[in-house]
């Protein structure tokens, strides 16, 4: 699965946020846009897989925080059950910068999504 597949699962079911929020900013006379993976009332959260492509997650979270005035956070999706070199680099840099850092198992997120309807289902028993 791709990073984009996990963002709505994590953002909606765990973080109570809005996925893929767009923000504009200007540089000189040019207008640009960035997309925050998950935004809550208090945080901007960059979500990435445990791969080299996520090495810019901390920079993105800090930039989003500067744009929005919200606290930055980085969440990695663990696909192999161990902390590899990229996860170590991101975790170490996030700790040094004072940025919230979390890891979720890809398997756990998929199981949680597949069974979410069971947790939402309410059964009324006779006599209750």
XYZ file of N, CA and C in Angstrom:
384
model
N 0.834 -1.194 0.000
C 0.000 0.000 0.000
C 0.872 1.248 0.000
N 0.305 2.302 -0.482
C 1.011 3.574 -0.559
C 0.737 4.421 0.680
N 1.595 5.413 0.887
C 1.401 6.358 1.993
C 0.012 6.986 1.940
N -0.420 7.355 0.744
C -1.727 8.007 0.583
C -2.882 7.118 1.029
N -2.695 5.805 1.011
C -3.743 4.888 1.460
C -3.904 4.906 2.979
N -2.815 5.175 3.688
C -2.847 5.160 5.149
C -3.299 6.489 5.755
N -3.117 7.584 5.030
C -3.426 8.913 5.579
C -4.874 9.032 6.043
N -5.873 8.668 5.235
C -7.255 8.803 5.729
C -7.567 7.885 6.909
N -6.974 6.688 6.920
C -7.197 5.759 8.037
C -6.682 6.381 9.323
N -5.436 6.804 9.297
C -4.796 7.351 10.491
C -5.423 8.670 10.911
N -5.668 9.541 9.960
C -6.178 10.873 10.275
C -7.596 10.820 10.831
N -8.469 10.074 10.192
C -9.873 10.039 10.615
C -10.104 9.148 11.827
N -9.523 7.949 11.828
C -9.834 6.980 12.881
C -9.021 7.160 14.156
N -7.828 7.734 14.062
C -6.968 7.845 15.236
C -6.730 9.277 15.702
N -6.563 10.189 14.772
C -6.134 11.542 15.131
C -7.267 12.555 15.151
N -8.449 12.147 14.733
C -9.618 13.028 14.717
C -9.318 14.329 13.962
N -8.702 14.155 12.795
C -8.327 15.321 12.015
C -8.914 15.296 10.620
N -8.486 16.253 9.812
C -8.901 16.361 8.421
C -7.701 16.043 7.544
N -7.880 15.131 6.600
C -6.783 14.714 5.731
C -6.616 15.661 4.550
N -5.356 15.809 4.135
C -5.002 16.538 2.912
C -5.547 17.967 2.882
N -5.207 18.749 3.888
C -5.644 20.145 3.971
C -4.650 21.026 3.207
N -5.157 21.849 2.311
C -4.325 22.709 1.480
C -4.167 24.089 2.124
N -2.930 24.608 2.078
C -2.631 25.945 2.602
C -1.819 26.710 1.559
N -2.140 27.974 1.400
C -1.411 28.817 0.473
C -0.371 29.666 1.180
N 0.667 30.022 0.442
C 1.686 30.941 0.951
C 2.313 31.646 -0.250
N 2.948 32.772 0.002
C 3.545 33.514 -1.107
C 5.044 33.667 -0.911
N 5.724 33.689 -2.035
C 7.160 33.949 -2.076
C 7.340 35.020 -3.140
N 7.712 36.224 -2.696
C 7.793 37.326 -3.648
C 6.408 37.595 -4.217
N 6.290 37.509 -5.539
C 4.999 37.735 -6.194
C 4.281 36.427 -6.527
N 4.913 35.315 -6.227
C 4.346 34.013 -6.582
C 3.538 33.423 -5.435
N 2.430 32.798 -5.781
C 1.606 32.094 -4.805
C 1.834 30.595 -4.959
N 1.961 29.914 -3.833
C 2.198 28.471 -3.828
C 1.225 27.817 -2.858
N 1.106 26.500 -2.968
C 0.233 25.742 -2.066
C 0.991 24.519 -1.567
N 0.698 24.155 -0.330
C 1.194 22.903 0.240
C -0.001 22.149 0.796
N 0.154 20.858 0.922
C -0.929 20.020 1.425
C -0.452 19.297 2.681
N -1.126 19.579 3.791
C -0.815 18.939 5.070
C -1.491 17.572 5.081
N -0.740 16.524 5.414
C -1.310 15.170 5.412
C -2.505 15.057 6.347
N -2.369 15.594 7.561
C -3.462 15.535 8.534
C -3.389 16.775 9.420
N -4.519 17.439 9.579
C -4.560 18.641 10.412
C -5.672 18.507 11.443
N -5.310 18.761 12.707
C -6.286 18.770 13.791
C -6.444 20.209 14.263
N -7.196 20.407 15.320
C -7.368 21.762 15.856
C -6.060 22.336 16.378
N -5.141 21.465 16.805
C -3.915 21.942 17.442
C -2.630 21.522 16.747
N -2.701 20.580 15.803
C -1.482 20.043 15.196
C -1.574 19.960 13.676
N -0.403 20.048 13.046
C -0.234 19.699 11.640
C 0.680 18.479 11.631
N 0.218 17.413 10.985
C 0.885 16.124 11.101
C 1.327 15.646 9.727
N 2.608 15.381 9.606
C 3.164 14.815 8.380
C 3.260 13.307 8.577
N 2.677 12.555 7.647
C 2.626 11.098 7.737
C 3.473 10.512 6.616
N 4.301 9.519 6.961
C 5.138 8.890 5.942
C 5.387 7.432 6.239
N 5.776 6.707 5.210
C 6.163 5.316 5.382
C 7.598 5.252 5.896
N 7.992 4.097 6.388
C 9.338 3.925 6.936
C 10.361 3.716 5.815
N 10.434 4.687 4.931
C 11.314 4.605 3.759
C 12.075 5.919 3.578
N 13.032 5.878 2.683
C 13.864 7.054 2.403
C 13.027 8.272 2.010
N 11.911 8.047 1.348
C 11.068 9.154 0.883
C 10.507 9.988 2.033
N 10.595 9.483 3.256
C 10.063 10.215 4.411
C 11.107 11.066 5.124
N 12.322 11.110 4.602
C 13.365 11.888 5.269
C 13.030 13.377 5.352
N 12.152 13.871 4.497
C 11.774 15.287 4.551
C 10.554 15.539 5.439
N 10.064 14.521 6.126
C 8.851 14.663 6.947
C 8.989 15.729 8.025
N 10.122 15.756 8.697
C 10.324 16.732 9.770
C 10.324 18.154 9.211
N 11.028 18.369 8.112
C 11.065 19.698 7.496
C 9.662 20.136 7.099
N 8.886 19.238 6.511
C 7.529 19.583 6.106
C 6.666 19.926 7.316
N 6.755 19.123 8.368
C 5.957 19.382 9.572
C 6.306 20.745 10.173
N 7.587 21.076 10.210
C 8.003 22.371 10.760
C 7.522 23.529 9.877
N 7.579 23.361 8.566
C 7.095 24.408 7.661
C 5.589 24.595 7.811
N 4.842 23.494 7.874
C 3.394 23.576 8.060
C 3.059 24.263 9.378
N 3.831 23.977 10.413
C 3.609 24.607 11.719
C 3.824 26.114 11.629
N 4.857 26.524 10.905
C 5.121 27.957 10.739
C 3.986 28.639 9.973
N 3.404 27.944 8.994
C 2.296 28.508 8.214
C 1.012 28.637 9.025
N 0.753 27.662 9.879
C -0.551 27.579 10.544
C -0.553 28.037 11.994
N 0.618 28.099 12.614
C 0.675 28.424 14.034
C 0.324 27.241 14.926
N 0.239 26.061 14.339
C -0.087 24.855 15.104
C 1.187 24.067 15.399
N 1.094 23.137 16.329
C 2.240 22.312 16.709
C 2.536 21.279 15.620
N 3.826 21.070 15.307
C 4.178 20.072 14.300
C 4.232 18.670 14.897
N 3.952 17.674 14.062
C 4.079 16.275 14.475
C 4.440 15.437 13.257
N 5.174 14.360 13.510
C 5.545 13.412 12.466
C 5.065 12.038 12.893
N 4.395 11.338 11.981
C 3.952 9.965 12.226
C 4.491 9.099 11.100
N 5.193 8.027 11.469
C 5.663 7.078 10.472
C 4.830 5.810 10.525
N 4.640 5.202 9.362
C 3.933 3.937 9.236
C 4.993 2.850 9.088
N 5.063 1.958 10.076
C 6.051 0.883 10.091
C 5.552 -0.281 9.245
N 6.291 -0.618 8.193
C 5.866 -1.684 7.285
C 6.609 -2.993 7.493
N 7.670 -2.979 8.310
C 8.473 -4.195 8.447
C 8.710 -4.651 9.886
N 8.127 -3.980 10.856
C 8.236 -4.414 12.246
C 9.547 -4.109 12.939
N 10.362 -3.257 12.364
C 11.625 -2.892 13.020
C 11.961 -1.435 12.713
N 12.816 -0.862 13.554
C 13.286 0.498 13.291
C 14.506 0.421 12.385
N 14.371 0.947 11.188
C 15.463 0.952 10.224
C 16.218 2.270 10.257
N 17.175 2.446 9.345
C 18.016 3.644 9.367
C 17.244 4.943 9.145
N 16.224 4.932 8.302
C 15.475 6.162 8.033
C 14.593 6.524 9.218
N 14.002 5.526 9.834
C 13.193 5.783 11.032
C 14.063 6.344 12.153
N 15.251 5.776 12.324
C 16.171 6.262 13.354
C 16.550 7.716 13.086
N 16.867 8.046 11.840
C 17.248 9.421 11.510
C 16.104 10.394 11.782
N 14.898 10.028 11.373
C 13.747 10.915 11.557
C 13.416 11.064 13.034
N 13.414 9.960 13.771
C 13.116 10.013 15.208
C 14.141 10.873 15.945
N 15.413 10.670 15.651
C 16.476 11.422 16.322
C 16.360 12.917 16.032
N 16.120 13.271 14.776
C 15.978 14.682 14.407
C 14.727 15.295 15.033
N 13.626 14.545 15.058
C 12.387 15.058 15.665
C 12.585 15.306 17.154
N 13.239 14.379 17.836
C 13.508 14.567 19.268
C 14.386 15.791 19.498
N 15.408 15.970 18.665
C 16.305 17.122 18.806
C 15.569 18.436 18.566
N 14.581 18.415 17.670
C 13.818 19.627 17.348
C 12.609 19.822 18.263
N 12.353 18.862 19.141
C 11.206 18.969 20.041
C 9.873 18.750 19.344
N 9.878 17.952 18.282
C 8.665 17.680 17.506
C 8.109 16.315 17.904
N 6.804 16.255 18.102
C 6.139 14.999 18.435
C 6.388 13.969 17.336
N 6.735 12.736 17.754
C 7.048 11.665 16.811
C 6.340 10.400 17.266
N 5.631 9.741 16.341
C 4.926 8.498 16.658
C 5.101 7.510 15.521
N 4.915 6.231 15.854
C 4.977 5.167 14.856
C 3.739 4.292 15.009
N 3.116 3.964 13.881
C 1.988 3.034 13.853
C 2.342 1.888 12.913
N 1.963 0.688 13.271
C 2.161 -0.477 12.417
C 1.157 -0.442 11.266
N 1.641 -0.701 10.058
C 0.757 -0.735 8.887
C -0.309 -1.812 9.058
N 0.086 -2.974 9.560
C -0.876 -4.067 9.763
C -1.958 -3.671 10.760
N -1.561 -3.007 11.835
C -2.524 -2.571 12.851
C -3.535 -1.586 12.257
N -3.050 -0.636 11.478
C -3.944 0.354 10.873
C -4.945 -0.299 9.922
N -4.479 -1.255 9.141
C -5.385 -1.941 8.214
C -6.436 -2.757 8.962
N -6.006 -3.476 10.008
C -6.974 -4.247 10.802
C -7.976 -3.320 11.474
N -7.503 -2.198 11.981
C -8.387 -1.236 12.651
C -9.434 -0.710 11.672
N -9.007 -0.375 10.462
C -9.940 0.120 9.451
C -10.962 -0.955 9.080
N -10.499 -2.183 8.888
C -11.403 -3.258 8.463
C -12.450 -3.594 9.518
N -12.146 -3.316 10.784
C -13.081 -3.663 11.860
C -13.747 -2.448 12.482
N -13.557 -1.278 11.906
C -14.122 -0.057 12.506
C -15.640 -0.118 12.573
N -16.272 -0.746 11.612
C -17.734 -0.839 11.610
C -18.232 -1.626 12.818
N -17.429 -2.556 13.318
C -17.835 -3.323 14.497
C -17.858 -2.448 15.752
N -16.912 -1.527 15.846
C -16.859 -0.639 17.013
C -17.953 0.418 16.961
N -18.401 0.773 15.770
C -19.445 1.791 15.622
C -20.844 1.220 15.803
N -20.962 -0.074 15.662
C -22.263 -0.746 15.753
C -22.737 -0.783 17.201
N -23.946 -0.348 17.420
C -24.530 -0.341 18.762
C -25.707 -1.305 18.786
N -25.676 -2.215 19.722
C -26.749 -3.192 19.855
C -27.508 -2.898 21.137
N -28.812 -2.809 21.039
C -29.646 -2.604 22.219
C -30.214 -3.958 22.638
N -29.857 -4.368 23.825
C -30.332 -5.644 24.346
C -31.676 -5.460 25.035
N -32.509 -6.481 25.011
C -33.799 -6.390 25.705
C -33.587 -6.089 27.191
N -34.387 -5.199 27.726
C -34.301 -4.840 29.143
C -33.242 -3.804 29.463
N -32.568 -3.253 28.446
C -31.550 -2.238 28.753
C -32.020 -0.860 28.391
